[in-house]
PDB file of C-alpha atoms in Angstrom:
ATOM      1  CA  MET A   1     150.061 -10.309  74.459  1.00 41.00           C
ATOM      2  CA  VAL A   2     152.373 -11.675  71.710  1.00 43.00           C
ATOM      3  CA  LYS A   3     155.861 -10.051  71.812  1.00 46.00           C
ATOM      4  CA  GLN A   4     156.619  -8.539  68.243  1.00 49.00           C
ATOM      5  CA  GLU A   5     160.162  -9.200  66.904  1.00 74.00           C
ATOM      6  CA  GLY A   6     161.728  -5.837  65.817  1.00 87.00           C
ATOM      7  CA  ILE A   7     162.094  -4.743  62.297  1.00 90.00           C
ATOM      8  CA  ILE A   8     165.169  -3.190  63.341  1.00 93.00           C
ATOM      9  CA  VAL A   9     167.661  -4.936  65.953  1.00 94.00           C
ATOM     10  CA  LEU A  10     171.064  -3.568  66.919  1.00 94.00           C
ATOM     11  CA  LYS A  11     173.246  -5.948  69.029  1.00 95.00           C
ATOM     12  CA  ASN A  12     176.264  -4.690  70.588  1.00 96.00           C
ATOM     13  CA  VAL A  13     176.841  -2.565  67.417  1.00 96.00           C
ATOM     14  CA  ALA A  14     180.147  -0.399  67.356  1.00 97.00           C
ATOM     15  CA  LYS A  15     181.717   1.619  64.379  1.00 97.00           C
ATOM     16  CA  TYR A  16     185.231   2.779  64.894  1.00 97.00           C
ATOM     17  CA  TYR A  17     187.376   4.960  62.698  1.00 95.00           C
ATOM     18  CA  TYR A  18     191.189   4.889  63.112  1.00 94.00           C
ATOM     19  CA  MET A  19     193.117   7.830  62.652  1.00 93.00           C
ATOM     20  CA  GLY A  20     196.813   6.779  62.717  1.00 93.00           C
ATOM     21  CA  GLU A  21     196.881   5.826  66.629  1.00 94.00           C
ATOM     22  CA  ASN A  22     193.746   7.392  67.591  1.00 96.00           C
ATOM     23  CA  VAL A  23     190.634   5.731  67.405  1.00 95.00           C
ATOM     24  CA  ILE A  24     187.515   7.661  66.809  1.00 93.00           C
ATOM     25  CA  ARG A  25     184.271   5.798  68.670  1.00 95.00           C
ATOM     26  CA  ALA A  26     181.334   6.905  66.455  1.00 95.00           C
ATOM     27  CA  VAL A  27     179.149   4.395  67.755  1.00 95.00           C
ATOM     28  CA  ASP A  28     179.858   2.082  70.779  1.00 95.00           C
ATOM     29  CA  GLY A  29     177.943  -0.839  71.981  1.00 95.00           C
ATOM     30  CA  VAL A  30     174.447   0.002  70.736  1.00 95.00           C
ATOM     31  CA  ASP A  31     171.781  -2.200  71.551  1.00 95.00           C
ATOM     32  CA  ILE A  32     168.096  -1.390  70.370  1.00 93.00           C
ATOM     33  CA  THR A  33     165.052  -3.140  69.310  1.00 95.00           C
ATOM     34  CA  ILE A  34     162.668  -1.305  67.085  1.00 93.00           C
ATOM     35  CA  ASN A  35     159.172  -2.864  66.279  1.00 92.00           C
ATOM     36  CA  LYS A  36     157.178  -2.420  63.143  1.00 89.00           C
ATOM     37  CA  GLY A  37     155.108   0.728  63.145  1.00 89.00           C
ATOM     38  CA  GLU A  38     157.222   2.361  65.878  1.00 91.00           C
ATOM     39  CA  PHE A  39     158.456   5.903  65.063  1.00 89.00           C
ATOM     40  CA  VAL A  40     161.905   6.448  67.016  1.00 91.00           C
ATOM     41  CA  ALA A  41     163.758   9.625  67.220  1.00 89.00           C
ATOM     42  CA  VAL A  42     167.363   9.592  68.188  1.00 88.00           C
ATOM     43  CA  MET A  43     168.485  12.738  69.530  1.00 87.00           C
ATOM     44  CA  GLY A  44     172.132  14.154  70.947  1.00 88.00           C
ATOM     45  CA  PRO A  45     174.583  16.800  70.157  1.00 90.00           C
ATOM     46  CA  SER A  46     176.476  17.139  67.030  1.00 88.00           C
ATOM     47  CA  GLY A  47     179.252  14.531  66.534  1.00 88.00           C
ATOM     48  CA  SER A  48     177.423  12.144  68.795  1.00 91.00           C
ATOM     49  CA  GLY A  49     176.981   9.544  66.073  1.00 91.00           C
ATOM     50  CA  LYS A  50     173.372   9.754  65.196  1.00 89.00           C
ATOM     51  CA  SER A  51     174.082  10.044  61.322  1.00 88.00           C
ATOM     52  CA  THR A  52     176.650   7.100  61.634  1.00 92.00           C
ATOM     53  CA  CYS A  53     174.108   4.937  63.532  1.00 92.00           C
ATOM     54  CA  MET A  54     171.633   5.678  60.908  1.00 90.00           C
ATOM     55  CA  ASN A  55     174.004   4.967  57.974  1.00 90.00           C
ATOM     56  CA  LEU A  56     174.645   1.501  59.692  1.00 93.00           C
ATOM     57  CA  ILE A  57     171.023   0.738  60.100  1.00 92.00           C
ATOM     58  CA  GLY A  58     170.468   1.560  56.360  1.00 90.00           C
ATOM     59  CA  SER A  59     173.545  -0.389  55.195  1.00 88.00           C
ATOM     60  CA  LEU A  60     175.200   2.400  53.689  1.00 88.00           C
ATOM     61  CA  ASP A  61     178.094   1.374  56.204  1.00 90.00           C
ATOM     62  CA  VAL A  62     179.312  -1.652  57.979  1.00 90.00           C
ATOM     63  CA  PRO A  63     180.022  -2.078  61.899  1.00 94.00           C
ATOM     64  CA  THR A  64     183.246  -2.492  63.085  1.00 95.00           C
ATOM     65  CA  HIS A  65     181.394  -5.067  65.444  1.00 94.00           C
ATOM     66  CA  GLY A  66     178.191  -6.416  66.332  1.00 95.00           C
ATOM     67  CA  SER A  67     175.114  -7.379  64.550  1.00 94.00           C
ATOM     68  CA  ILE A  68     172.297  -5.526  62.801  1.00 94.00           C
ATOM     69  CA  PHE A  69     169.102  -7.044  61.803  1.00 93.00           C
ATOM     70  CA  LEU A  70     166.407  -5.616  59.396  1.00 90.00           C
ATOM     71  CA  ASP A  71     163.205  -7.672  59.017  1.00 86.00           C
ATOM     72  CA  LYS A  72     165.123 -10.648  60.726  1.00 88.00           C
ATOM     73  CA  GLU A  73     168.137 -10.616  58.142  1.00 88.00           C
ATOM     74  CA  ASP A  74     171.558  -9.997  59.556  1.00 91.00           C
ATOM     75  CA  ILE A  75     172.731  -7.290  57.218  1.00 89.00           C
ATOM     76  CA  SER A  76     176.383  -7.013  58.756  1.00 80.00           C
ATOM     77  CA  LEU A  77     177.035 -10.389  56.803  1.00 84.00           C
ATOM     78  CA  LEU A  78     175.681  -9.450  53.310  1.00 88.00           C
ATOM     79  CA  SER A  79     177.859  -8.543  50.392  1.00 89.00           C
ATOM     80  CA  GLU A  80     177.785  -5.046  48.840  1.00 89.00           C
ATOM     81  CA  SER A  81     175.638  -6.129  45.857  1.00 88.00           C
ATOM     82  CA  GLU A  82     173.131  -7.989  48.390  1.00 89.00           C
ATOM     83  CA  LEU A  83     173.061  -4.729  50.618  1.00 88.00           C
ATOM     84  CA  ALA A  84     172.453  -2.597  47.617  1.00 85.00           C
ATOM     85  CA  GLU A  85     169.428  -4.595  46.521  1.00 85.00           C
ATOM     86  CA  LEU A  86     168.210  -4.573  50.312  1.00 86.00           C
ATOM     87  CA  ARG A  87     168.609  -0.807  50.454  1.00 86.00           C
ATOM     88  CA  GLY A  88     166.420  -0.535  47.469  1.00 84.00           C
ATOM     89  CA  ARG A  89     163.375  -2.586  48.513  1.00 86.00           C
ATOM     90  CA  LYS A  90     163.380  -2.083  52.254  1.00 89.00           C
ATOM     91  CA  VAL A  91     164.731   1.104  53.211  1.00 91.00           C
ATOM     92  CA  GLY A  92     163.779   4.635  52.158  1.00 90.00           C
ATOM     93  CA  PHE A  93     166.281   7.415  52.938  1.00 87.00           C
ATOM     94  CA  ILE A  94     165.788  11.120  53.675  1.00 87.00           C
ATOM     95  CA  PHE A  95     169.196  12.648  53.979  1.00 82.00           C
ATOM     96  CA  GLN A  96     170.149  15.745  55.831  1.00 77.00           C
ATOM     97  CA  GLN A  97     171.605  17.361  52.633  1.00 82.00           C
ATOM     98  CA  PHE A  98     168.778  16.032  50.741  1.00 88.00           C
ATOM     99  CA  ASN A  99     171.154  14.293  47.852  1.00 91.00           C
ATOM    100  CA  LEU A 100     168.867  15.207  44.907  1.00 95.00           C
ATOM    101  CA  ILE A 101     170.409  14.625  41.330  1.00 95.00           C
ATOM    102  CA  PRO A 102     170.856  18.228  40.081  1.00 96.00           C
ATOM    103  CA  ASN A 103     170.532  17.480  36.289  1.00 97.00           C
ATOM    104  CA  LEU A 104     167.097  15.444  36.984  1.00 97.00           C
ATOM    105  CA  THR A 105     163.791  17.073  37.265  1.00 97.00           C
ATOM    106  CA  VAL A 106     161.863  16.869  40.574  1.00 97.00           C
ATOM    107  CA  ARG A 107     159.522  13.787  39.045  1.00 97.00           C
ATOM    108  CA  GLU A 108     163.032  11.998  37.694  1.00 97.00           C
ATOM    109  CA  ASN A 109     164.394  12.253  41.128  1.00 97.00           C
ATOM    110  CA  VAL A 110     161.579  10.483  42.766  1.00 97.00           C
ATOM    111  CA  MET A 111     161.251   7.917  39.751  1.00 97.00           C
ATOM    112  CA  LEU A 112     164.933   7.080  40.378  1.00 94.00           C
ATOM    113  CA  PRO A 113     164.662   4.587  43.285  1.00 93.00           C
ATOM    114  CA  MET A 114     161.866   2.753  41.221  1.00 94.00           C
ATOM    115  CA  THR A 115     163.972   2.652  38.430  1.00 91.00           C
ATOM    116  CA  PHE A 116     166.683   0.464  40.339  1.00 88.00           C
ATOM    117  CA  GLN A 117     163.814  -1.734  41.284  1.00 90.00           C
ATOM    118  CA  GLY A 118     162.674  -2.481  37.807  1.00 90.00           C
ATOM    119  CA  VAL A 119     159.463  -0.622  37.887  1.00 92.00           C
ATOM    120  CA  ASP A 120     157.727  -0.012  34.562  1.00 95.00           C
ATOM    121  CA  LYS A 121     158.288   3.713  33.406  1.00 95.00           C
ATOM    122  CA  ASP A 122     154.642   4.490  33.082  1.00 96.00           C
ATOM    123  CA  GLU A 123     154.103   3.049  36.753  1.00 96.00           C
ATOM    124  CA  ARG A 124     157.048   4.989  37.880  1.00 96.00           C
ATOM    125  CA  GLU A 125     155.643   8.425  36.521  1.00 97.00           C
ATOM    126  CA  HIS A 126     152.177   7.542  37.927  1.00 97.00           C
ATOM    127  CA  LYS A 127     153.402   6.772  41.395  1.00 97.00           C
ATOM    128  CA  ALA A 128     155.919   9.654  41.544  1.00 97.00           C
ATOM    129  CA  GLU A 129     153.464  12.285  40.342  1.00 97.00           C
ATOM    130  CA  GLU A 130     150.750  10.785  43.030  1.00 97.00           C
ATOM    131  CA  ILE A 131     153.565  11.096  45.753  1.00 97.00           C
ATOM    132  CA  LEU A 132     154.776  14.401  44.595  1.00 98.00           C
ATOM    133  CA  VAL A 133     150.816  15.918  44.798  1.00 97.00           C
ATOM    134  CA  LYS A 134     150.659  14.260  48.339  1.00 96.00           C
ATOM    135  CA  VAL A 135     153.774  16.417  49.505  1.00 95.00           C
ATOM    136  CA  GLY A 136     152.106  19.426  47.824  1.00 95.00           C
ATOM    137  CA  LEU A 137     154.682  19.447  44.834  1.00 97.00           C
ATOM    138  CA  GLY A 138     152.172  18.920  42.116  1.00 95.00           C
ATOM    139  CA  ASP A 139     153.163  21.951  40.276  1.00 97.00           C
ATOM    140  CA  ARG A 140     156.679  21.669  40.663  1.00 96.00           C
ATOM    141  CA  MET A 141     157.238  18.075  39.072  1.00 96.00           C
ATOM    142  CA  ASP A 142     158.971  19.604  35.978  1.00 97.00           C
ATOM    143  CA  PHE A 143     161.465  21.861  38.145  1.00 98.00           C
ATOM    144  CA  TYR A 144     164.967  21.081  38.870  1.00 98.00           C
ATOM    145  CA  PRO A 145     166.344  20.948  42.540  1.00 97.00           C
ATOM    146  CA  ASN A 146     168.127  24.132  42.204  1.00 96.00           C
ATOM    147  CA  GLN A 147     164.900  25.936  41.070  1.00 97.00           C
ATOM    148  CA  LEU A 148     163.127  24.997  44.446  1.00 96.00           C
ATOM    149  CA  SER A 149     163.474  26.287  48.196  1.00 93.00           C
ATOM    150  CA  GLY A 150     165.166  24.254  50.831  1.00 89.00           C
ATOM    151  CA  GLY A 151     161.711  23.162  52.323  1.00 89.00           C
ATOM    152  CA  GLN A 152     160.523  22.148  48.685  1.00 94.00           C
ATOM    153  CA  GLN A 153     163.774  20.094  48.117  1.00 94.00           C
ATOM    154  CA  GLN A 154     162.999  18.523  51.431  1.00 91.00           C
ATOM    155  CA  ARG A 155     159.842  17.327  50.239  1.00 94.00           C
ATOM    156  CA  VAL A 156     161.215  15.914  47.135  1.00 95.00           C
ATOM    157  CA  ALA A 157     163.626  13.971  49.388  1.00 94.00           C
ATOM    158  CA  ILE A 158     160.815  12.692  51.359  1.00 93.00           C
ATOM    159  CA  ALA A 159     158.834  11.719  48.214  1.00 96.00           C
ATOM    160  CA  ARG A 160     161.728  10.040  46.790  1.00 95.00           C
ATOM    161  CA  ALA A 161     162.168   8.025  50.398  1.00 94.00           C
ATOM    162  CA  LEU A 162     158.636   6.833  49.844  1.00 94.00           C
ATOM    163  CA  ALA A 163     158.718   5.836  46.372  1.00 94.00           C
ATOM    164  CA  ASN A 164     159.443   2.022  46.857  1.00 92.00           C
ATOM    165  CA  ASP A 165     156.948   1.748  49.708  1.00 92.00           C
ATOM    166  CA  PRO A 166     159.933   0.594  52.013  1.00 92.00           C
ATOM    167  CA  GLU A 167     159.506  -1.087  55.315  1.00 90.00           C
ATOM    168  CA  VAL A 168     161.855   1.229  56.980  1.00 92.00           C
ATOM    169  CA  ILE A 169     162.044   4.951  56.486  1.00 91.00           C
ATOM    170  CA  LEU A 170     165.570   6.535  57.942  1.00 91.00           C
ATOM    171  CA  ALA A 171     165.490  10.235  58.174  1.00 86.00           C
ATOM    172  CA  ASP A 172     168.419  12.483  59.235  1.00 82.00           C
ATOM    173  CA  GLU A 173     166.919  15.674  60.378  1.00 72.00           C
ATOM    174  CA  PRO A 174     163.996  15.356  58.107  1.00 65.00           C
ATOM    175  CA  THR A 175     162.091  18.499  59.087  1.00 61.00           C
ATOM    176  CA  GLY A 176     165.073  21.050  59.287  1.00 62.00           C
ATOM    177  CA  ASN A 177     164.001  23.168  56.373  1.00 59.00           C
ATOM    178  CA  LEU A 178     159.963  22.727  56.558  1.00 58.00           C
ATOM    179  CA  ASP A 179     157.959  25.408  57.875  1.00 61.00           C
ATOM    180  CA  THR A 180     155.600  24.376  61.097  1.00 62.00           C
ATOM    181  CA  LYS A 181     152.556  23.584  58.807  1.00 63.00           C
ATOM    182  CA  THR A 182     154.302  21.618  56.545  1.00 58.00           C
TER     183      THR A 182
END
C-alpha cells in the first residue's frame, strides 16, 4: 500500500497571544497529518484552541511558530495576498457564527466566493442555485439572512463553503443549529 502525503500537515504548530507579561498558549506544539478524503473532528472544551487551530489551517491567522502545509505548500511562509488567493481556491469555511452578509440575498451570499475567483456571473448564479437546492433552500434564494431561521442560515453557510469546490472544508460547529434529520 502506498502511503498518501497529507493534504493538511501541521508540524510543531503554536499560536501564542501576549497579554502584557502573560502568554496565552492557544495552540501549542500541534503535529497532525490529514489525508485527502479523511473526515476529522477536533473535540475539546470551550477555550481549548479548536477555533484557533482551524483559523491557522485555513490561513486566516499565522502561527507563532511551526509549519502548516496545505496540499504540500507551506502556507506559514506566504504573504497575505498569497494567503487570500489560496483561501479562495482551496478552502471552504463554515463559521460558527455563519458570517453571512446581511444586505446580500441567500443566492448572493453563495455567489460571493465565486466572484472573488473570477467566475462568470451566469455560472455563479447557476451554481449557487444548484447548491441551494441541494441543501434544501431552493425556495429561499431571494431571502435575506435575517429572514431565515438559524438552521437555514447554517445551510446557507454550508452552501457558500461548497461554492468553489474546495479541496478542504473547515467547519466550526457546523451542525449546531441543524435538526437531526437535516
